[in-house]
mmCIF file of C-alpha atoms in Angstrom:
data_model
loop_
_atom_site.group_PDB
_atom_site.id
_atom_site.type_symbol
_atom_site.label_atom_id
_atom_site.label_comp_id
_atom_site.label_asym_id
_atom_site.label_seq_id
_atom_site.Cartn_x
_atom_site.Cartn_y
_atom_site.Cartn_z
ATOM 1 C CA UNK N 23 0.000 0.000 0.000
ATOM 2 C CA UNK N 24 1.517 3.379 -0.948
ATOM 3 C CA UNK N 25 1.191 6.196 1.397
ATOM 4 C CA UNK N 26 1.216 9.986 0.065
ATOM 5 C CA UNK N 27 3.413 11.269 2.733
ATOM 6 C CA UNK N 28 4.610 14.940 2.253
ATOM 7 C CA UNK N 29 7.167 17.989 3.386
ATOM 8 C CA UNK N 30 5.381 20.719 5.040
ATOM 9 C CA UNK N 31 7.021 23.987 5.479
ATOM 10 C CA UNK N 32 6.848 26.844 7.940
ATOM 11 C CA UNK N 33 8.216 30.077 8.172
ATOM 12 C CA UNK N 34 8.438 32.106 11.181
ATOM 13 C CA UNK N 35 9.378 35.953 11.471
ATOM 14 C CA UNK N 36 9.908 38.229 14.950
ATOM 15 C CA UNK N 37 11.404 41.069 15.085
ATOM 16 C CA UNK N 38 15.377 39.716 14.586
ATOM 17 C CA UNK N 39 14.726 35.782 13.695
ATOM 18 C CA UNK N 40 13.742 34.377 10.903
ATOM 19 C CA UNK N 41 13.337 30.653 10.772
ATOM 20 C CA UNK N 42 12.344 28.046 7.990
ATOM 21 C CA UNK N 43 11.149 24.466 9.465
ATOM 22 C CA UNK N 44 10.315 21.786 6.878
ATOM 23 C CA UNK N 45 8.772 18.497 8.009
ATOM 24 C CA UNK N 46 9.665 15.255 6.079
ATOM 25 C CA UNK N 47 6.380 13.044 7.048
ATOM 26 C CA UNK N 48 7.867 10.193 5.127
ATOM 27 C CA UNK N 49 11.177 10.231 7.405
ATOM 28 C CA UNK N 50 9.687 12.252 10.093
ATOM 29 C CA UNK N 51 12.496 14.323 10.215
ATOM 30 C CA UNK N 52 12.865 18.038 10.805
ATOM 31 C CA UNK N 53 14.843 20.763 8.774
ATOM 32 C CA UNK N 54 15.989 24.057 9.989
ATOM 33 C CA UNK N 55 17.449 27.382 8.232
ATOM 34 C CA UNK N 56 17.832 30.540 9.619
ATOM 35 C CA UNK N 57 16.350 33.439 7.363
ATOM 36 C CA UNK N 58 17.790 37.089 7.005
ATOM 37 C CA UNK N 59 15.747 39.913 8.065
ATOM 38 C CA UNK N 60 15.343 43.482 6.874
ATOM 39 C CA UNK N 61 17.439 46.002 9.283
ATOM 40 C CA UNK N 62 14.318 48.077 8.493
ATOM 41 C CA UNK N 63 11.692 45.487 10.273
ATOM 42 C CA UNK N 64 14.025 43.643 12.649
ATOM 43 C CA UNK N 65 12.886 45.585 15.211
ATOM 44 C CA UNK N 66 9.326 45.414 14.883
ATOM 45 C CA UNK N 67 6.335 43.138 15.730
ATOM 46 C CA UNK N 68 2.938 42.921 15.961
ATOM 47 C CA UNK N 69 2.897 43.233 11.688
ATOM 48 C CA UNK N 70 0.249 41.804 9.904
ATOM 49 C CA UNK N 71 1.822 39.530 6.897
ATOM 50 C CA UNK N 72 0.577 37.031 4.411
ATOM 51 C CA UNK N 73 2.082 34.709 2.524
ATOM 52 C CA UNK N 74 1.468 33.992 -1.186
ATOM 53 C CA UNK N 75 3.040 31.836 -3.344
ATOM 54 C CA UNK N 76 6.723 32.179 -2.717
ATOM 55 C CA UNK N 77 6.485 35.749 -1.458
ATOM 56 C CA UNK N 78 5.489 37.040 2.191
ATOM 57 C CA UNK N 79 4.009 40.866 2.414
ATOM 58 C CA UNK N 80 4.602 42.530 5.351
ATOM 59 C CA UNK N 81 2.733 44.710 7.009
ATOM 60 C CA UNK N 82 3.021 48.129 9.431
ATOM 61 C CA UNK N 83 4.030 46.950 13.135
ATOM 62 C CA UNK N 84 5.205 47.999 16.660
ATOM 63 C CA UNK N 85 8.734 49.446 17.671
ATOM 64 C CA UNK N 86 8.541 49.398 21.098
ATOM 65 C CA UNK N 87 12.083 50.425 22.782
ATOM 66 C CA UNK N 88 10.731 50.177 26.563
ATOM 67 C CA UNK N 89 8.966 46.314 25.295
ATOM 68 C CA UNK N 90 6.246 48.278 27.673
ATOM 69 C CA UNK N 91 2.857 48.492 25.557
ATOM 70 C CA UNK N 92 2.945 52.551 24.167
ATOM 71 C CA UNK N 93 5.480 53.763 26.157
ATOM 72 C CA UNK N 94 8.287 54.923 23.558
ATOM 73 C CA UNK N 95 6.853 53.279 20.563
ATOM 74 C CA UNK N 96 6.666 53.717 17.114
ATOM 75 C CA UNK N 97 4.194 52.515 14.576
ATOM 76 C CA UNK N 98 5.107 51.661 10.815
ATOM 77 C CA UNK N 99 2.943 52.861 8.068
ATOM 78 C CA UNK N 100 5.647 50.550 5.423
ATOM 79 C CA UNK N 101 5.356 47.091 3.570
ATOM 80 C CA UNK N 102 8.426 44.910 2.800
ATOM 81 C CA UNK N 103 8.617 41.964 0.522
ATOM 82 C CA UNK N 104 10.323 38.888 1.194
ATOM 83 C CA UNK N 105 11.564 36.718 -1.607
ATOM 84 C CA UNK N 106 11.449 33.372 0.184
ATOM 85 C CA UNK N 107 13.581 31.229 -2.948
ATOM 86 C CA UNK N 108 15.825 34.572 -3.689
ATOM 87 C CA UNK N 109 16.152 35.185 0.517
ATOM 88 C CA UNK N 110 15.628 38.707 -0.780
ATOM 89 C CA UNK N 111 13.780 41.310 1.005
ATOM 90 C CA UNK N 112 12.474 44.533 -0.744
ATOM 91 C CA UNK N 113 10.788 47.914 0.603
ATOM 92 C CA UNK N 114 7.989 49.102 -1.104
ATOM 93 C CA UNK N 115 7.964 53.095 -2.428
ATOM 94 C CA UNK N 116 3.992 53.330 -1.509
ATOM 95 C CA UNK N 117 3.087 52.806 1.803
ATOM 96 C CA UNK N 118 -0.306 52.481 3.941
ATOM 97 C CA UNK N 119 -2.198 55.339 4.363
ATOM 98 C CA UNK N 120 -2.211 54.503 8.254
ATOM 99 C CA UNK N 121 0.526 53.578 11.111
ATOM 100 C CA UNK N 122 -0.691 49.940 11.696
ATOM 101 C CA UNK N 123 -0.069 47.348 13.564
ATOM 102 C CA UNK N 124 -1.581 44.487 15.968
ATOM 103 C CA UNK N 125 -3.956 43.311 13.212
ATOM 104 C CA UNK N 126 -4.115 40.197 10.245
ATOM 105 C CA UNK N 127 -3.941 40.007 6.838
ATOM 106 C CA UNK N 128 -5.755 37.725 4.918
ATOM 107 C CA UNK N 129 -5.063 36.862 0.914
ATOM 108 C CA UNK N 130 -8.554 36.024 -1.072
ATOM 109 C CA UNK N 131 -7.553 33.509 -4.023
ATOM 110 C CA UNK N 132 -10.587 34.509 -6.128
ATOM 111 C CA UNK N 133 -9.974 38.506 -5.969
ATOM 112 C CA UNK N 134 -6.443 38.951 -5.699
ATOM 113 C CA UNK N 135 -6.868 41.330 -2.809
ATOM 114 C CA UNK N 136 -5.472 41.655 0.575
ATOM 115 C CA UNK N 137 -7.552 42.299 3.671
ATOM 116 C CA UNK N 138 -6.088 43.467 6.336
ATOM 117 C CA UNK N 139 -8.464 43.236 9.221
ATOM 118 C CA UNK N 140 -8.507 44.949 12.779
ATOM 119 C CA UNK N 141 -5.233 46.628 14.191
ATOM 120 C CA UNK N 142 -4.013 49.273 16.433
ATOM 121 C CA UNK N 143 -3.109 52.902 14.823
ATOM 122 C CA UNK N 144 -0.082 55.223 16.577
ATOM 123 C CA UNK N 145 -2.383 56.874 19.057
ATOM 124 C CA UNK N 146 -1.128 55.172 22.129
ATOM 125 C CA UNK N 147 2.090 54.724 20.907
ATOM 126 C CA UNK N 148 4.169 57.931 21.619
#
């Protein structure tokens, strides 16, 4: 009897990791690689992202200095681009109209549009 065993991947970013983990079910063995991240977002968190295809968008998020919830913070109004085959990252010339951060982003196959749904604006973040 033949079994359709598969790799599944995973990619995690926060603010200065980046990690790749790919499961072999069929030798239940794990894989690890350590991503680059953009100096530009390696301090942030809280982004929204989504991932489509081989590319992850990136999303606004928190700088935080303090790590105390709005006390010193900063809140990104950017969106970066990471190349997941190249292990290229690129910043994007328009940006969102709003700081942003603390929020999802969802991609809808059928539209070709990004949601991005709830979030946190600067207002508590100075």
């Amino acid at each position: 009897m033949k079994t359709n065993k598969k790799n599944n991947k995973m990619t995690l970013f926060c603010k200065m990791k980046g990690l790749s983990i790919e499961y072999d079910e069929g030798n239940n063995t794990f894989k690890y690689r350590q991503l680059s991240v953009c100096d530009d977002i390696k301090d942030f968190h809280k982004y929204a992202y989504v991932c489509i295809n081989d590319v992850i968008l990136f999303f606004g998020g928190h700088y935080n200095k303090s790590d105390y919830k709005y006390e010193n913070g900063f809140v990104s109004k950017s969106v970066y681009k990471y190349s997941i085959g190249k292990n290229k990252w690129t910043t994007f010339q328009n940006i969102l109209p709003n700081p942003l951060y603390d929020c999802v982003a969802i991609w809808n196959e059928e539209d070709n549009n990004i949601y991005i749904i709830g979030g946190e604006d600067n207002r508590y973040a100075k």
